[in-house]
PDB file of C-alpha atoms in Angstrom:
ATOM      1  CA  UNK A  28      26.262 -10.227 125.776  1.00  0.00           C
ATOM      2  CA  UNK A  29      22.750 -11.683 125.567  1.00  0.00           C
ATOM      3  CA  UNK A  30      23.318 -13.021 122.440  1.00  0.00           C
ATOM      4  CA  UNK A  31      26.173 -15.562 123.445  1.00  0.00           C
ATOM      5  CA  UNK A  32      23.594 -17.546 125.736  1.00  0.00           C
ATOM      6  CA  UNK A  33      21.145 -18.342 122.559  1.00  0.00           C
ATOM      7  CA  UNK A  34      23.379 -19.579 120.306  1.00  0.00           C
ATOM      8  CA  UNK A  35      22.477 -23.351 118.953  1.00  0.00           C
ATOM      9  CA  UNK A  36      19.647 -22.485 121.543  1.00  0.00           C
ATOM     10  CA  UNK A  37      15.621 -23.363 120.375  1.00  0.00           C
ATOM     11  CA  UNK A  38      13.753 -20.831 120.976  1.00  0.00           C
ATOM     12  CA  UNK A  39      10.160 -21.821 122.572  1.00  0.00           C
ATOM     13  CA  UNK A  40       7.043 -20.650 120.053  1.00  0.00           C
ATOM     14  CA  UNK A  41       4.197 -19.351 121.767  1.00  0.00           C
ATOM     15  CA  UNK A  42       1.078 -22.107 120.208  1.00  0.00           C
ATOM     16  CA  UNK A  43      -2.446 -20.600 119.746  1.00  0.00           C
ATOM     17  CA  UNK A  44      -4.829 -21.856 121.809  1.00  0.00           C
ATOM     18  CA  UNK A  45      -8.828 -21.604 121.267  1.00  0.00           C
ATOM     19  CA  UNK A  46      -8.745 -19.346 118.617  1.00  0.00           C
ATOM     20  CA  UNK A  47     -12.512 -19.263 118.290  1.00  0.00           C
ATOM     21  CA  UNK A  48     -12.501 -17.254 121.731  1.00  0.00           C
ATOM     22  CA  UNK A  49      -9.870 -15.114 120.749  1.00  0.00           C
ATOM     23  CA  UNK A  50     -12.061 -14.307 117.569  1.00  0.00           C
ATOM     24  CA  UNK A  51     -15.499 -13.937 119.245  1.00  0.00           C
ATOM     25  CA  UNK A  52     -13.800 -11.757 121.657  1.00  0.00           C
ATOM     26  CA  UNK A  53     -12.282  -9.567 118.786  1.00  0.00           C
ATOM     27  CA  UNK A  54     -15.668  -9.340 117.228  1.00  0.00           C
ATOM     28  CA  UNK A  55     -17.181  -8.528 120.680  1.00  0.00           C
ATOM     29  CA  UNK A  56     -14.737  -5.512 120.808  1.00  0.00           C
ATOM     30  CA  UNK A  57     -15.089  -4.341 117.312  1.00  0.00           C
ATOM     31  CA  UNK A  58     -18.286  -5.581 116.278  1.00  0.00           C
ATOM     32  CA  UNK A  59     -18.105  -2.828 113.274  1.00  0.00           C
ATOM     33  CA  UNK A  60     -15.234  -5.116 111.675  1.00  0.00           C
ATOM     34  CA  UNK A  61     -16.743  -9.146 111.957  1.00  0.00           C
ATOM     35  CA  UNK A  62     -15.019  -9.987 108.390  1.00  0.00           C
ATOM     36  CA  UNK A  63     -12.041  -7.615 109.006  1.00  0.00           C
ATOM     37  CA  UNK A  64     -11.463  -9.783 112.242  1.00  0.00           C
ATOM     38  CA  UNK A  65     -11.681 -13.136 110.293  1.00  0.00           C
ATOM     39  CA  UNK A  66      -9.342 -12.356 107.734  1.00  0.00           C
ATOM     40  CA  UNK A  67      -6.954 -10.813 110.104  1.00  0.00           C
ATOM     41  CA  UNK A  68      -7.416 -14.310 111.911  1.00  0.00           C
ATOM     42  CA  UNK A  69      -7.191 -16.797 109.300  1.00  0.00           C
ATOM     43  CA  UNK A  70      -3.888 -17.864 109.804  1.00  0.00           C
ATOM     44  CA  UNK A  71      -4.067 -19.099 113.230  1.00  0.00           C
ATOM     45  CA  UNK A  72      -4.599 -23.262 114.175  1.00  0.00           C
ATOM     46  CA  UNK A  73      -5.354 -24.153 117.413  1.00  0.00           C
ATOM     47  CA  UNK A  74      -2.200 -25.810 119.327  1.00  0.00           C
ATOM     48  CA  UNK A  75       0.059 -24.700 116.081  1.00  0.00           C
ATOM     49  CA  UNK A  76       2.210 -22.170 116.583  1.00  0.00           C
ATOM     50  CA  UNK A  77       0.825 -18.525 116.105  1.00  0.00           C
ATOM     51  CA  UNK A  78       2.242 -17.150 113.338  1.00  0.00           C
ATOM     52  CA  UNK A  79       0.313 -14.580 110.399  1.00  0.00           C
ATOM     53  CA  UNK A  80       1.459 -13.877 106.688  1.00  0.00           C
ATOM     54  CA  UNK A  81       2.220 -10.422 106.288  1.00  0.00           C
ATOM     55  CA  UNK A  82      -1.282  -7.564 107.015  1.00  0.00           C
ATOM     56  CA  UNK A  83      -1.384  -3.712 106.584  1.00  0.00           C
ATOM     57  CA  UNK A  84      -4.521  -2.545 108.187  1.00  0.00           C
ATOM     58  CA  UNK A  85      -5.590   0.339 106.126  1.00  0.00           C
ATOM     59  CA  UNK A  86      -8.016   2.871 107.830  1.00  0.00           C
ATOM     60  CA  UNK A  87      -8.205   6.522 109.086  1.00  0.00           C
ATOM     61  CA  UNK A  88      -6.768   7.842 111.806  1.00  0.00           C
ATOM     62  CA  UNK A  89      -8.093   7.185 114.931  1.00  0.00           C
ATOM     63  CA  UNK A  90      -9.989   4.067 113.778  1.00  0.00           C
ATOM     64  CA  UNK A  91      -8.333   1.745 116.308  1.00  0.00           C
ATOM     65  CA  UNK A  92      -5.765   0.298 114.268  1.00  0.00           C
ATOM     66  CA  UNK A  93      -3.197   0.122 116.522  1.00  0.00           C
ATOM     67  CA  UNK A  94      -5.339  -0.601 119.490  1.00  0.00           C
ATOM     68  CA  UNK A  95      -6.434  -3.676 117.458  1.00  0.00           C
ATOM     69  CA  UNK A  96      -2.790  -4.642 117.278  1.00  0.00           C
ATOM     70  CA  UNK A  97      -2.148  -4.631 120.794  1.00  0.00           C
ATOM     71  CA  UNK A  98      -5.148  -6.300 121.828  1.00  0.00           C
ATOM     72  CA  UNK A  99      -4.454  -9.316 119.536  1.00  0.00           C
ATOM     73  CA  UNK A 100      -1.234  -9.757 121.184  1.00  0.00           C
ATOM     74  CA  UNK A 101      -2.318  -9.721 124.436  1.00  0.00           C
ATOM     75  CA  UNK A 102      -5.038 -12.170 123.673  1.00  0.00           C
ATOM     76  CA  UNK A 103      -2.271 -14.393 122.029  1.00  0.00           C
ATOM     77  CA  UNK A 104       0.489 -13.586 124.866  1.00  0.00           C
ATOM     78  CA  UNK A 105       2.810 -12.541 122.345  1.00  0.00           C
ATOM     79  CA  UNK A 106       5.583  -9.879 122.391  1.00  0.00           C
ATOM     80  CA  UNK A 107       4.632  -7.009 120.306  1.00  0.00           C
ATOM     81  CA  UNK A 108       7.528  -4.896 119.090  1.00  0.00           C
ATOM     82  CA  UNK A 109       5.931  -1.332 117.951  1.00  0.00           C
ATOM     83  CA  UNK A 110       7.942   0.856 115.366  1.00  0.00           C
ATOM     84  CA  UNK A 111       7.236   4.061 114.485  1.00  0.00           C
ATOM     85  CA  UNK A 112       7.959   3.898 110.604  1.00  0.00           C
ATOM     86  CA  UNK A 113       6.743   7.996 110.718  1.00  0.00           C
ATOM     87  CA  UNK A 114      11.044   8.507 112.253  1.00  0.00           C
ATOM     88  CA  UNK A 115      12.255   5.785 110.009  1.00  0.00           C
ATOM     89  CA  UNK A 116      14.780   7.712 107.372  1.00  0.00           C
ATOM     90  CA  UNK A 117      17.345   5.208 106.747  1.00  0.00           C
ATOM     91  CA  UNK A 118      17.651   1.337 106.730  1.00  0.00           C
ATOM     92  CA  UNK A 119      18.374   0.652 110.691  1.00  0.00           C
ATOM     93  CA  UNK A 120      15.972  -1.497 111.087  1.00  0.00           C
ATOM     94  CA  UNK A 121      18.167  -3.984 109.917  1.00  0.00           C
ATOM     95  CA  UNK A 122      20.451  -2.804 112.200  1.00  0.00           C
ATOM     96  CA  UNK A 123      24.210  -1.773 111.408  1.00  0.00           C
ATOM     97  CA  UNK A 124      27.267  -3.829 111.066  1.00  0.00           C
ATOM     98  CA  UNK A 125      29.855  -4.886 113.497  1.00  0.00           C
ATOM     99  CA  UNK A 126      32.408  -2.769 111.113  1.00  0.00           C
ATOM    100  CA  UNK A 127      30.427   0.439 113.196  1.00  0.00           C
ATOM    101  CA  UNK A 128      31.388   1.313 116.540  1.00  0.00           C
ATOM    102  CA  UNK A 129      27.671   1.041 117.303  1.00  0.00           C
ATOM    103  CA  UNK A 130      26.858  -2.061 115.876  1.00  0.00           C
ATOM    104  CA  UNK A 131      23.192  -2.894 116.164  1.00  0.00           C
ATOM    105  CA  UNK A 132      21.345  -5.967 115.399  1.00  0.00           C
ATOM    106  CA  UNK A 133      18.253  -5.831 112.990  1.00  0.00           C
ATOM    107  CA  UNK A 134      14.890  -4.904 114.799  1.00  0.00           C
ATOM    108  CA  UNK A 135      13.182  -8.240 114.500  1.00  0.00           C
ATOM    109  CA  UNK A 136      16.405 -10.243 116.117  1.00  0.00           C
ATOM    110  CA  UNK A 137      15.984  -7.815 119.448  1.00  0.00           C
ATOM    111  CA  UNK A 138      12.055  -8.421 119.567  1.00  0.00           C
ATOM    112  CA  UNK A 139      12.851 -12.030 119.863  1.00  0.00           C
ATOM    113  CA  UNK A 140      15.385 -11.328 122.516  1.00  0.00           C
ATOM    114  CA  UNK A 141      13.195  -9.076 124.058  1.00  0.00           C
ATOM    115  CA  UNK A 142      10.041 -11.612 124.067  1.00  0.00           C
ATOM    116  CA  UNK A 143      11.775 -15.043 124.648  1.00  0.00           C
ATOM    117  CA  UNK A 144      10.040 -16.553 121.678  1.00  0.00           C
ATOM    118  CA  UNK A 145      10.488 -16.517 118.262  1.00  0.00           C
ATOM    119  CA  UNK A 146       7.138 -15.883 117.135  1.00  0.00           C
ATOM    120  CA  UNK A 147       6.244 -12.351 118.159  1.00  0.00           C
ATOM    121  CA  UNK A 148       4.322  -9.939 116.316  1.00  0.00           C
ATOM    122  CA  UNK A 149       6.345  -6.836 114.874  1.00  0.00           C
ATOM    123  CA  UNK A 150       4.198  -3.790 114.407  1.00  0.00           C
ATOM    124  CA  UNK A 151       4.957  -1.175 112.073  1.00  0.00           C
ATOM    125  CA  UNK A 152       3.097   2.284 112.568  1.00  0.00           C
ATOM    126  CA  UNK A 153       1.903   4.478 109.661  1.00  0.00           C
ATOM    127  CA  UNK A 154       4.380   2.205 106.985  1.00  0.00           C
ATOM    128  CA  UNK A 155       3.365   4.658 104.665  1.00  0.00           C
ATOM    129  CA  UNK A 156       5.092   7.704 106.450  1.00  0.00           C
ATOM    130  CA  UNK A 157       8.773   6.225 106.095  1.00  0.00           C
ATOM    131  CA  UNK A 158      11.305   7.853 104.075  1.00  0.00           C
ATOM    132  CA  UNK A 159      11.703   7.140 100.959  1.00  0.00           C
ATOM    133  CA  UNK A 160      15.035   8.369 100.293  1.00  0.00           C
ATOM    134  CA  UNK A 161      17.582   5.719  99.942  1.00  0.00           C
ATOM    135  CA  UNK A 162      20.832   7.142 101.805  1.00  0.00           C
ATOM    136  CA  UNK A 163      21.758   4.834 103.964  1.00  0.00           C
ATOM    137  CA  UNK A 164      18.531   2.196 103.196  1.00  0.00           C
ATOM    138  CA  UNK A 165      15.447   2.859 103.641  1.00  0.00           C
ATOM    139  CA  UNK A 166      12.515   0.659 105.962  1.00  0.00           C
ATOM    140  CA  UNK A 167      10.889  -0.315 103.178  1.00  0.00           C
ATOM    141  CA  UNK A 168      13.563  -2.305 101.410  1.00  0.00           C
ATOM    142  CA  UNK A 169      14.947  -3.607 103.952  1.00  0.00           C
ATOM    143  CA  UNK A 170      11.364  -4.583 105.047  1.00  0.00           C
ATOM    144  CA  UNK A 171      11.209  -6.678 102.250  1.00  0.00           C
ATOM    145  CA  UNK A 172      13.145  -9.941 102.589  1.00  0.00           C
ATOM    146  CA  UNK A 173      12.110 -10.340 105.883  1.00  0.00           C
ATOM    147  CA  UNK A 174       8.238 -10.623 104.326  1.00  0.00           C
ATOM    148  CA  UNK A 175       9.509 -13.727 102.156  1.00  0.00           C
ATOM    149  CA  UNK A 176       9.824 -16.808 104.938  1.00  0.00           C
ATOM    150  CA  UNK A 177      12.140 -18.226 102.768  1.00  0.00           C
ATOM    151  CA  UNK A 178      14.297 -15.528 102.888  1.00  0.00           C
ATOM    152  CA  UNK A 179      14.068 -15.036 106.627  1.00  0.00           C
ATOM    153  CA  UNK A 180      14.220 -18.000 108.017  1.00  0.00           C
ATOM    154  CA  UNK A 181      17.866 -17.558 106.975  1.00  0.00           C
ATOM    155  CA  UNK A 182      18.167 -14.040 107.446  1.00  0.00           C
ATOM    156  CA  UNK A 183      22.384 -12.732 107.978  1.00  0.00           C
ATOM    157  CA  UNK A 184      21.890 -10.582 110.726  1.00  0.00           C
ATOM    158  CA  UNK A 185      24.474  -7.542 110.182  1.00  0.00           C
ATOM    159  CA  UNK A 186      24.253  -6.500 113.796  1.00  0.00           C
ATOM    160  CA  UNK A 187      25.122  -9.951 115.133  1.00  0.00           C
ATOM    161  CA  UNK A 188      27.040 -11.404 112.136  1.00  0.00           C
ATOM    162  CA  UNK A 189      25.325 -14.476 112.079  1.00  0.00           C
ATOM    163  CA  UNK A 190      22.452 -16.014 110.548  1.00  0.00           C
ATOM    164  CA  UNK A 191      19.417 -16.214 112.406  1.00  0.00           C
ATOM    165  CA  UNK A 192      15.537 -18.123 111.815  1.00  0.00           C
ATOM    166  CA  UNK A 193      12.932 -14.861 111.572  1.00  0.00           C
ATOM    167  CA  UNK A 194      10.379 -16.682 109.808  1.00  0.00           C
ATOM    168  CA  UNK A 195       7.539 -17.405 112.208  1.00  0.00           C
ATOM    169  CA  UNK A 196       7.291 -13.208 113.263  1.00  0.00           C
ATOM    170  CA  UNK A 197       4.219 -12.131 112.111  1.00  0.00           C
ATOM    171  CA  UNK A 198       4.475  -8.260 110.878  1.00  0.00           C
ATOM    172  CA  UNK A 199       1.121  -6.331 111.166  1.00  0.00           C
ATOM    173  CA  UNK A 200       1.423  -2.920 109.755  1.00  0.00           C
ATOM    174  CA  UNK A 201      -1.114   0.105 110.161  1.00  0.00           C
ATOM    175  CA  UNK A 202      -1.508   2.856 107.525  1.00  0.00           C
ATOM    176  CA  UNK A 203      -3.838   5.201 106.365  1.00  0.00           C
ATOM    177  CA  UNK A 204      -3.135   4.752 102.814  1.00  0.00           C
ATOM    178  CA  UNK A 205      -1.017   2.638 101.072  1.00  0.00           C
ATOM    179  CA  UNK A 206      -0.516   4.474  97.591  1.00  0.00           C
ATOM    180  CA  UNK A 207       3.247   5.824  98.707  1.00  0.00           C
ATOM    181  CA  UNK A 208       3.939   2.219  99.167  1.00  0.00           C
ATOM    182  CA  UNK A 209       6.024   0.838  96.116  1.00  0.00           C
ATOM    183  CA  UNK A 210       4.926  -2.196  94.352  1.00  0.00           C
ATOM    184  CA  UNK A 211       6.954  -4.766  95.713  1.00  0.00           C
ATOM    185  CA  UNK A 212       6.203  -4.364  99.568  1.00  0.00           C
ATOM    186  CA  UNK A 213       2.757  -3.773  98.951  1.00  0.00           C
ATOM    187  CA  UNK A 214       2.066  -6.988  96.793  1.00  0.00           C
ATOM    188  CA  UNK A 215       3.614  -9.082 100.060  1.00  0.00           C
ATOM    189  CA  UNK A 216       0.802  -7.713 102.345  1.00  0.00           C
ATOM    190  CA  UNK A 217      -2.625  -8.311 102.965  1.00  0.00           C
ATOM    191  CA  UNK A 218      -4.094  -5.347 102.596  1.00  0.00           C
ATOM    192  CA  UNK A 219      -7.162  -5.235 105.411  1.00  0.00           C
ATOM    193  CA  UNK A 220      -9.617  -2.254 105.276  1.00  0.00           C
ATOM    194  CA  UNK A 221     -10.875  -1.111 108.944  1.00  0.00           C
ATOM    195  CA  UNK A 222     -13.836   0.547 108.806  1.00  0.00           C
ATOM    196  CA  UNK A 223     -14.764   3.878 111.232  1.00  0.00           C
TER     197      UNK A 223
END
């Protein structure tokens, strides 16, 4: 089990180097969004490790949202992990508890197994399109305490019963409105407008 071989492990962070690049690059790319860029940047220190509070970039479909996201990454080298809230009607990604025969751990513990550092970004399509019934959880509040570093940097993962450090992933959400969104989520983003 992968698990096992991480336990009382550190996990390397991926460090941000020459962020001023990484930003005239951006702005290079998408010279339409020069102060959306900066504030989607601010966060970052050179030879700290990368990490960014919280972001929803609001915009219209087919304004490059997602692109964006990826191309951050890979000018970072770090993991994305892409999930398509638009499928997401019930609470799994927190994953399911070992009491269930298909046990699952959250989906922000498997993007750090699947990167190999504990800083990668988590990228959550079209937020606004998950369900909002609460039958078996729903994304959004489970979304939640992982947003508060306090909270997740001693997060009980249900999937692996134990507790695990999520507090330097950096969660960059697209949407193209952000009115379904219920008061609580919402106020823990930074709410970034992309123009066309």
């Amino acid at each position: 089990f992968d698990w096992k071989k991480l336990i009382n492990k550190r996990i390397p962070l991926i460090v941000a180097h020459d962020v001023a690049s990484i930003t005239a690059t951006l702005r290079a790319e998408y010279p339409h969004a020069w102060r959306e860029i900066a504030m989607l940047l601010q966060d970052l220190r050179d030879d700290k490790p990368i990490w960014m509070r919280p972001v929803i970039l609001l915009g219209d479909p087919g304004s490059g949202k997602s692109r964006l996201v990826r191309r951050l990454a890979e000018l970072l080298s770090l993991y994305v992990n892409r999930h398509d809230a638009s499928s997401a009607m019930d609470g799994m990604f927190a994953g399911t508890t070992k009491g269930w025969s298909t046990a699952q751990p959250s989906m922000p513990a498997n993007a750090v197994l699947a990167a190999g550092h504990a800083n990668p970004i988590i990228m959550i399509d079209e937020i606004e399109k998950a369900s909002e019934s609460t039958h078996n959880g729903n994304l959004w509040n489970v979304l939640t305490p992982l947003l508060e570093r306090e909270t997740s940097a001693r997060y009980r993962d249900k999937g692996i019963d134990c507790q695990i450090d999520l507090s330097l992933l950096s969660y960059i959400a697209t949407a193209n409105s952000v009115e379904r969104l219920p008061s609580p989520l919402r106020d823990r983003f930074r709410i970034i407008r992309i123009p066309n």
